[in-house]
PDB file of C-alpha atoms in Angstrom:
ATOM      1  CA  MET Z   1     117.232 108.897  93.698  1.00  0.00           C
ATOM      2  CA  ASN Z   2     115.836 108.471  90.204  1.00  0.00           C
ATOM      3  CA  GLN Z   3     112.509 110.030  89.297  1.00  0.00           C
ATOM      4  CA  LYS Z   4     110.678 106.717  88.860  1.00  0.00           C
ATOM      5  CA  LEU Z   5     111.571 105.670  92.415  1.00  0.00           C
ATOM      6  CA  GLU Z   6     110.323 109.033  93.689  1.00  0.00           C
ATOM      7  CA  ILE Z   7     107.047 108.581  91.796  1.00  0.00           C
ATOM      8  CA  ILE Z   8     106.499 105.143  93.364  1.00  0.00           C
ATOM      9  CA  GLU Z   9     107.225 106.499  96.848  1.00  0.00           C
ATOM     10  CA  HIS Z  10     104.828 109.382  96.159  1.00  0.00           C
ATOM     11  CA  TYR Z  11     102.179 106.866  94.977  1.00  0.00           C
ATOM     12  CA  PHE Z  12     102.308 105.116  98.366  1.00  0.00           C
ATOM     13  CA  LYS Z  13     102.254 108.389 100.339  1.00  0.00           C
ATOM     14  CA  LEU Z  14      99.204 109.527  98.373  1.00  0.00           C
ATOM     15  CA  SER Z  15      97.583 106.095  98.893  1.00  0.00           C
ATOM     16  CA  ASP Z  16      97.767 106.612 102.650  1.00  0.00           C
ATOM     17  CA  LEU Z  17      95.923 109.944 102.303  1.00  0.00           C
ATOM     18  CA  ALA Z  18      93.511 109.375  99.409  1.00  0.00           C
ATOM     19  CA  SER Z  19      90.637 107.905 101.446  1.00  0.00           C
ATOM     20  CA  SER Z  20      90.038 111.214 103.197  1.00  0.00           C
ATOM     21  CA  ASP Z  21      91.787 113.720 100.909  1.00  0.00           C
ATOM     22  CA  HIS Z  22      90.296 114.340  97.452  1.00  0.00           C
ATOM     23  CA  GLN Z  23      93.390 116.271  96.346  1.00  0.00           C
ATOM     24  CA  ALA Z  24      95.614 113.279  97.227  1.00  0.00           C
ATOM     25  CA  LEU Z  25      93.270 110.993  95.271  1.00  0.00           C
ATOM     26  CA  ASN Z  26      93.463 113.247  92.211  1.00  0.00           C
ATOM     27  CA  GLY Z  27      97.250 113.478  92.604  1.00  0.00           C
ATOM     28  CA  LEU Z  28      97.492 109.691  92.639  1.00  0.00           C
ATOM     29  CA  ILE Z  29      95.306 109.340  89.524  1.00  0.00           C
ATOM     30  CA  ASN Z  30      97.433 111.962  87.745  1.00  0.00           C
ATOM     31  CA  LEU Z  31     100.533 109.784  88.162  1.00  0.00           C
ATOM     32  CA  PHE Z  32      99.157 107.570  85.360  1.00  0.00           C
ATOM     33  CA  SER Z  33      99.491 108.106  81.615  1.00  0.00           C
ATOM     34  CA  ASN Z  34      96.387 108.435  79.411  1.00  0.00           C
ATOM     35  CA  ASP Z  35      97.009 104.977  77.958  1.00  0.00           C
ATOM     36  CA  ALA Z  36      97.868 103.281  81.266  1.00  0.00           C
ATOM     37  CA  VAL Z  37      96.587  99.863  82.289  1.00  0.00           C
ATOM     38  CA  VAL Z  38      95.949  98.971  85.940  1.00  0.00           C
ATOM     39  CA  GLU Z  39      95.488  95.321  86.877  1.00  0.00           C
ATOM     40  CA  GLY Z  40      94.038  95.170  90.386  1.00  0.00           C
ATOM     41  CA  ALA Z  41      94.577  92.296  92.797  1.00  0.00           C
ATOM     42  CA  SER Z  42      90.856  91.511  92.554  1.00  0.00           C
ATOM     43  CA  GLY Z  43      91.148  90.851  88.815  1.00  0.00           C
ATOM     44  CA  ILE Z  44      89.729  94.212  87.736  1.00  0.00           C
ATOM     45  CA  VAL Z  45      91.476  95.703  84.707  1.00  0.00           C
ATOM     46  CA  ALA Z  46      91.226  99.464  84.139  1.00  0.00           C
ATOM     47  CA  ASP Z  47      92.523 100.424  80.700  1.00  0.00           C
ATOM     48  CA  ASN Z  48      91.553 104.069  80.177  1.00  0.00           C
ATOM     49  CA  PRO Z  49      91.596 107.252  82.295  1.00  0.00           C
ATOM     50  CA  THR Z  50      87.897 107.021  83.240  1.00  0.00           C
ATOM     51  CA  LYS Z  51      88.182 103.399  84.371  1.00  0.00           C
ATOM     52  CA  ILE Z  52      91.413 104.110  86.275  1.00  0.00           C
ATOM     53  CA  ALA Z  53      89.807 107.045  88.100  1.00  0.00           C
ATOM     54  CA  SER Z  54      86.768 104.908  88.927  1.00  0.00           C
ATOM     55  CA  PHE Z  55      88.976 102.030  90.103  1.00  0.00           C
ATOM     56  CA  PHE Z  56      90.832 104.239  92.585  1.00  0.00           C
ATOM     57  CA  GLU Z  57      87.728 106.179  93.678  1.00  0.00           C
ATOM     58  CA  ASN Z  58      85.955 102.905  94.536  1.00  0.00           C
ATOM     59  CA  PHE Z  59      89.053 101.457  96.207  1.00  0.00           C
ATOM     60  CA  PHE Z  60      89.510 104.449  98.498  1.00  0.00           C
ATOM     61  CA  LYS Z  61      85.779 104.690  99.214  1.00  0.00           C
ATOM     62  CA  ASP Z  62      85.841 101.080 100.494  1.00  0.00           C
ATOM     63  CA  ASN Z  63      89.148 101.461 102.373  1.00  0.00           C
ATOM     64  CA  GLN Z  64      88.728 104.315 104.826  1.00  0.00           C
ATOM     65  CA  GLU Z  65      92.199 104.309 106.371  1.00  0.00           C
ATOM     66  CA  LEU Z  66      95.496 102.881 105.083  1.00  0.00           C
ATOM     67  CA  ARG Z  67      99.117 102.708 106.227  1.00  0.00           C
ATOM     68  CA  HIS Z  68     101.726 101.337 103.810  1.00  0.00           C
ATOM     69  CA  LEU Z  69     105.345 100.311 104.141  1.00  0.00           C
ATOM     70  CA  CYS Z  70     107.180  99.504 100.929  1.00  0.00           C
ATOM     71  CA  ARG Z  71     110.510  98.459  99.464  1.00  0.00           C
ATOM     72  CA  ILE Z  72     111.209  99.324  95.818  1.00  0.00           C
ATOM     73  CA  ILE Z  73     113.249  96.945  93.668  1.00  0.00           C
ATOM     74  CA  PRO Z  74     114.342  98.786  90.487  1.00  0.00           C
ATOM     75  CA  ASN Z  75     114.984  96.901  87.254  1.00  0.00           C
ATOM     76  CA  SER Z  76     115.872  98.260  83.844  1.00  0.00           C
ATOM     77  CA  ASP Z  77     112.371  98.815  82.449  1.00  0.00           C
ATOM     78  CA  GLU Z  78     110.061  97.448  85.156  1.00  0.00           C
ATOM     79  CA  TYR Z  79     109.996  98.369  88.827  1.00  0.00           C
ATOM     80  CA  GLU Z  80     108.765  95.997  91.507  1.00  0.00           C
ATOM     81  CA  THR Z  81     107.667  97.091  94.955  1.00  0.00           C
ATOM     82  CA  GLU Z  82     107.122  94.802  97.895  1.00  0.00           C
ATOM     83  CA  TRP Z  83     104.575  96.291 100.268  1.00  0.00           C
ATOM     84  CA  VAL Z  84     102.553  95.672 103.383  1.00  0.00           C
ATOM     85  CA  VAL Z  85      99.425  97.564 104.304  1.00  0.00           C
ATOM     86  CA  ALA Z  86      97.230  97.767 107.368  1.00  0.00           C
ATOM     87  CA  GLY Z  87      93.853  99.364 107.016  1.00  0.00           C
ATOM     88  CA  ARG Z  88      90.259  99.868 108.032  1.00  0.00           C
ATOM     89  CA  LYS Z  89      87.330  99.072 105.734  1.00  0.00           C
ATOM     90  CA  LYS Z  90      84.266 101.308 105.423  1.00  0.00           C
ATOM     91  CA  ASP Z  91      82.391  98.924 107.748  1.00  0.00           C
ATOM     92  CA  GLY Z  92      85.106  99.317 110.430  1.00  0.00           C
ATOM     93  CA  LYS Z  93      86.775  95.921 109.933  1.00  0.00           C
ATOM     94  CA  LEU Z  94      90.562  95.897 110.151  1.00  0.00           C
ATOM     95  CA  PHE Z  95      92.806  94.122 107.649  1.00  0.00           C
ATOM     96  CA  ALA Z  96      96.455  93.595 106.717  1.00  0.00           C
ATOM     97  CA  PHE Z  97      97.957  92.405 103.425  1.00  0.00           C
ATOM     98  CA  HIS Z  98     101.374  91.713 101.930  1.00  0.00           C
ATOM     99  CA  GLY Z  99     101.944  92.021  98.210  1.00  0.00           C
ATOM    100  CA  PHE Z 100     103.876  93.216  95.203  1.00  0.00           C
ATOM    101  CA  ASP Z 101     103.276  95.922  92.618  1.00  0.00           C
ATOM    102  CA  ARG Z 102     104.902  95.959  89.191  1.00  0.00           C
ATOM    103  CA  TYR Z 103     105.238  99.281  87.392  1.00  0.00           C
ATOM    104  CA  LYS Z 104     106.212 100.382  83.922  1.00  0.00           C
ATOM    105  CA  PHE Z 105     106.685 104.014  82.928  1.00  0.00           C
ATOM    106  CA  ASN Z 106     106.388 105.928  79.674  1.00  0.00           C
ATOM    107  CA  GLN Z 107     108.985 108.421  78.430  1.00  0.00           C
ATOM    108  CA  GLN Z 108     107.300 111.251  80.362  1.00  0.00           C
ATOM    109  CA  ASN Z 109     107.736 109.258  83.614  1.00  0.00           C
ATOM    110  CA  LYS Z 110     104.022 108.614  83.961  1.00  0.00           C
ATOM    111  CA  ILE Z 111     102.950 105.157  85.121  1.00  0.00           C
ATOM    112  CA  SER Z 112     101.885 103.235  82.019  1.00  0.00           C
ATOM    113  CA  PHE Z 113     101.288  99.867  83.697  1.00  0.00           C
ATOM    114  CA  LEU Z 114     100.530  98.743  87.244  1.00  0.00           C
ATOM    115  CA  ASN Z 115      99.927  95.167  88.337  1.00  0.00           C
ATOM    116  CA  VAL Z 116      98.925  94.597  91.970  1.00  0.00           C
ATOM    117  CA  GLU Z 117      99.385  91.151  93.491  1.00  0.00           C
ATOM    118  CA  ILE Z 118      98.477  90.092  97.024  1.00  0.00           C
ATOM    119  CA  ARG Z 119     100.537  87.244  98.474  1.00  0.00           C
ATOM    120  CA  LYS Z 120      99.012  84.905 101.008  1.00  0.00           C
TER     121      LYS Z 120
END
């Protein structure tokens, strides 16, 4: 398996742990390059390391428990992942979503771009 596919799989494994594991949260944030851009499904754009860390910290604070399944579709310079997630919000409400992530990587195999899209 190529390293970019392994990084995406690791991203989802860390996402399932990051709500209750600070080390997993930091590991997830460290998958991104210093000049990365994250476009969240809610329209939030994080375009520097501080904003990216804040984006993920807030996301995992609001989502207390997550379980992902994903299927990675590799392309030449952009990777797409179809995913489903079931979770529990901080207030106890349950939810489930289906969506797609698009990733780009820099030469050091750090994520340089992530776009998250939820499909209805």
